[in-house]
mmCIF file of C-alpha atoms in Angstrom:
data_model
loop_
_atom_site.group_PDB
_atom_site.id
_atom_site.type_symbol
_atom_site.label_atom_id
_atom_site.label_comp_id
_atom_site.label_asym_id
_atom_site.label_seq_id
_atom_site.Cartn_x
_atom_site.Cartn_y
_atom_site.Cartn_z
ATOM 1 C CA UNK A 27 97.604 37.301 7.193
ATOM 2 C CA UNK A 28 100.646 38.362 5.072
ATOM 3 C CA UNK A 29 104.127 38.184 6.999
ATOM 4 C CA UNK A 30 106.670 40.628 5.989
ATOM 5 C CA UNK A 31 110.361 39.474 5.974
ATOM 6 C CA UNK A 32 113.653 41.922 6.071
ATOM 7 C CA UNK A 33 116.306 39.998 3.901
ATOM 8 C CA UNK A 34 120.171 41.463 4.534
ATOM 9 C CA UNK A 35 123.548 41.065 3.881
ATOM 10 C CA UNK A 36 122.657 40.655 -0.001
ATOM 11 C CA UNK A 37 125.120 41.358 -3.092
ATOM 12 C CA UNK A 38 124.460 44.561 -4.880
ATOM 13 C CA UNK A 39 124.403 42.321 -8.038
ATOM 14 C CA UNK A 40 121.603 39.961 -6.906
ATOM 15 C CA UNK A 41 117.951 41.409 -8.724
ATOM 16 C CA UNK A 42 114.403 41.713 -7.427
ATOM 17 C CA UNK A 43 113.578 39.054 -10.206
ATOM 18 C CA UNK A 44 116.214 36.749 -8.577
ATOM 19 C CA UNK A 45 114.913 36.996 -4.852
ATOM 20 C CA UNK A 46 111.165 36.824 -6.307
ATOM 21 C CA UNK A 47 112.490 33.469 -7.622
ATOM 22 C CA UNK A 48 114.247 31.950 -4.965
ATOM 23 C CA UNK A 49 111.362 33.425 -2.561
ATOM 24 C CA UNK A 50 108.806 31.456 -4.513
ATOM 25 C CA UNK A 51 110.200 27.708 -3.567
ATOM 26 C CA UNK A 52 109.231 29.046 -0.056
ATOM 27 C CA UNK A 53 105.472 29.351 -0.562
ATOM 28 C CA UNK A 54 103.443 32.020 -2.127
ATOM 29 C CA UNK A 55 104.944 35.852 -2.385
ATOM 30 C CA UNK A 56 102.661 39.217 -1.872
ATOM 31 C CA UNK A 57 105.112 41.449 -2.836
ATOM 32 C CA UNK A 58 109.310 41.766 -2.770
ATOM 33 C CA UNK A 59 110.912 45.122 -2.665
ATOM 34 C CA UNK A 60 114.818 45.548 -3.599
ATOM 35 C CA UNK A 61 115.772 48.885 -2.060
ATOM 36 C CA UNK A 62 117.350 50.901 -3.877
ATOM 37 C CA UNK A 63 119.485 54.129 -3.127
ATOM 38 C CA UNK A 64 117.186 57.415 -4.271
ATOM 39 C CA UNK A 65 120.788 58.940 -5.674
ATOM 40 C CA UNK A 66 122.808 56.475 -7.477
ATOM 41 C CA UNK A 67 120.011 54.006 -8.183
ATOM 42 C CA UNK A 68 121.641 50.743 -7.003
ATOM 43 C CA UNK A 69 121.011 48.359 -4.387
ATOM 44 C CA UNK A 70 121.711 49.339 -0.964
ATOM 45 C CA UNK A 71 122.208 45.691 0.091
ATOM 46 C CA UNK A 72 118.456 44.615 1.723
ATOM 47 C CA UNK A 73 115.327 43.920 0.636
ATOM 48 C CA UNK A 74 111.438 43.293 1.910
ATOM 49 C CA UNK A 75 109.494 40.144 1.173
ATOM 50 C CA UNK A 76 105.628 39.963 2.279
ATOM 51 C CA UNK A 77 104.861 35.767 2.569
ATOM 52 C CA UNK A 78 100.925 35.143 1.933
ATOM 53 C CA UNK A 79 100.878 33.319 5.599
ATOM 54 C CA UNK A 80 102.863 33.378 8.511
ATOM 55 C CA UNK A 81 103.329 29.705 7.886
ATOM 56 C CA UNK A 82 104.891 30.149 4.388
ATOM 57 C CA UNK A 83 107.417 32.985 6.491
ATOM 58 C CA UNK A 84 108.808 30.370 9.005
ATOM 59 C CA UNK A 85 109.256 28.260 6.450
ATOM 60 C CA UNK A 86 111.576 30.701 4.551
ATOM 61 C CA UNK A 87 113.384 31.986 7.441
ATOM 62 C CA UNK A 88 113.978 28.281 8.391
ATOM 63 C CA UNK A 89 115.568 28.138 4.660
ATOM 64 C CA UNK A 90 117.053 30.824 3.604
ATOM 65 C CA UNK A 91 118.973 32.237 6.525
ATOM 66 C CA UNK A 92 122.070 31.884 6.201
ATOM 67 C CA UNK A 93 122.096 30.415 2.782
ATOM 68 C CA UNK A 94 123.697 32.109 0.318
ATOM 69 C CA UNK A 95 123.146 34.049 -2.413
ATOM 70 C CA UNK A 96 125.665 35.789 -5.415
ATOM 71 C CA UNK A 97 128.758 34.967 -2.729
ATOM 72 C CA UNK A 98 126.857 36.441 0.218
ATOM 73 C CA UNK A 99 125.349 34.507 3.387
ATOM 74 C CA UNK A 100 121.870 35.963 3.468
ATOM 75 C CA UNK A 101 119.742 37.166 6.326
ATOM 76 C CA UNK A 102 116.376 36.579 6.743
ATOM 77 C CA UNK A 103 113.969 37.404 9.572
ATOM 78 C CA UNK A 104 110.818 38.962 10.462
ATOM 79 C CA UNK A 105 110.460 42.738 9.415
ATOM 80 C CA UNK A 106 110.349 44.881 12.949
ATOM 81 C CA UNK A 107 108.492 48.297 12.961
ATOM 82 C CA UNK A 108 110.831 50.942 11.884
ATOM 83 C CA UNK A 109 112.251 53.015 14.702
ATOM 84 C CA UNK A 110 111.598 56.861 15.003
#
């Protein structure tokens, strides 16, 4: 079962390409979504990753929290259920 991850604190330079990349050393990748702001069209700073296994998600939360990224200590945990 897939395990989506919510990755913060990112640069506004850093790419989906780039995260896809650095996701990848983790285990396999589903999918990885850069959002992006509907009215200027840049990066608003997060991003989701879906891991193939919960297994593969540990194991890049255990690596890539806190690590950083384009000058920016990344966050990385599970995705929670957006609020209403």
């Amino acid at each position: 079962m897939a395990t989506k991850l919510f990755v913060g604190n990112l640069s506004f330079n850093t790419t989906e390409g780039e995260l896809l990349d650095l996701f990848k050393q983790a285990g396999n990748v589903s999918s990885c979504e850069l959002i992006m702001d509907k009215f200027t069209n840049k990066s608003r700073g997060f991003a989701f990753v879906t891991m193939a296994s919960p297994e593969e998600a540990n194991a890049a939360v255990t690596r890539f929290n806190g690590q950083e990224l384009d000058g920016r200590k990344m966050t990385v945990n599970e995705a929670r259920p957006r609020e209403e």
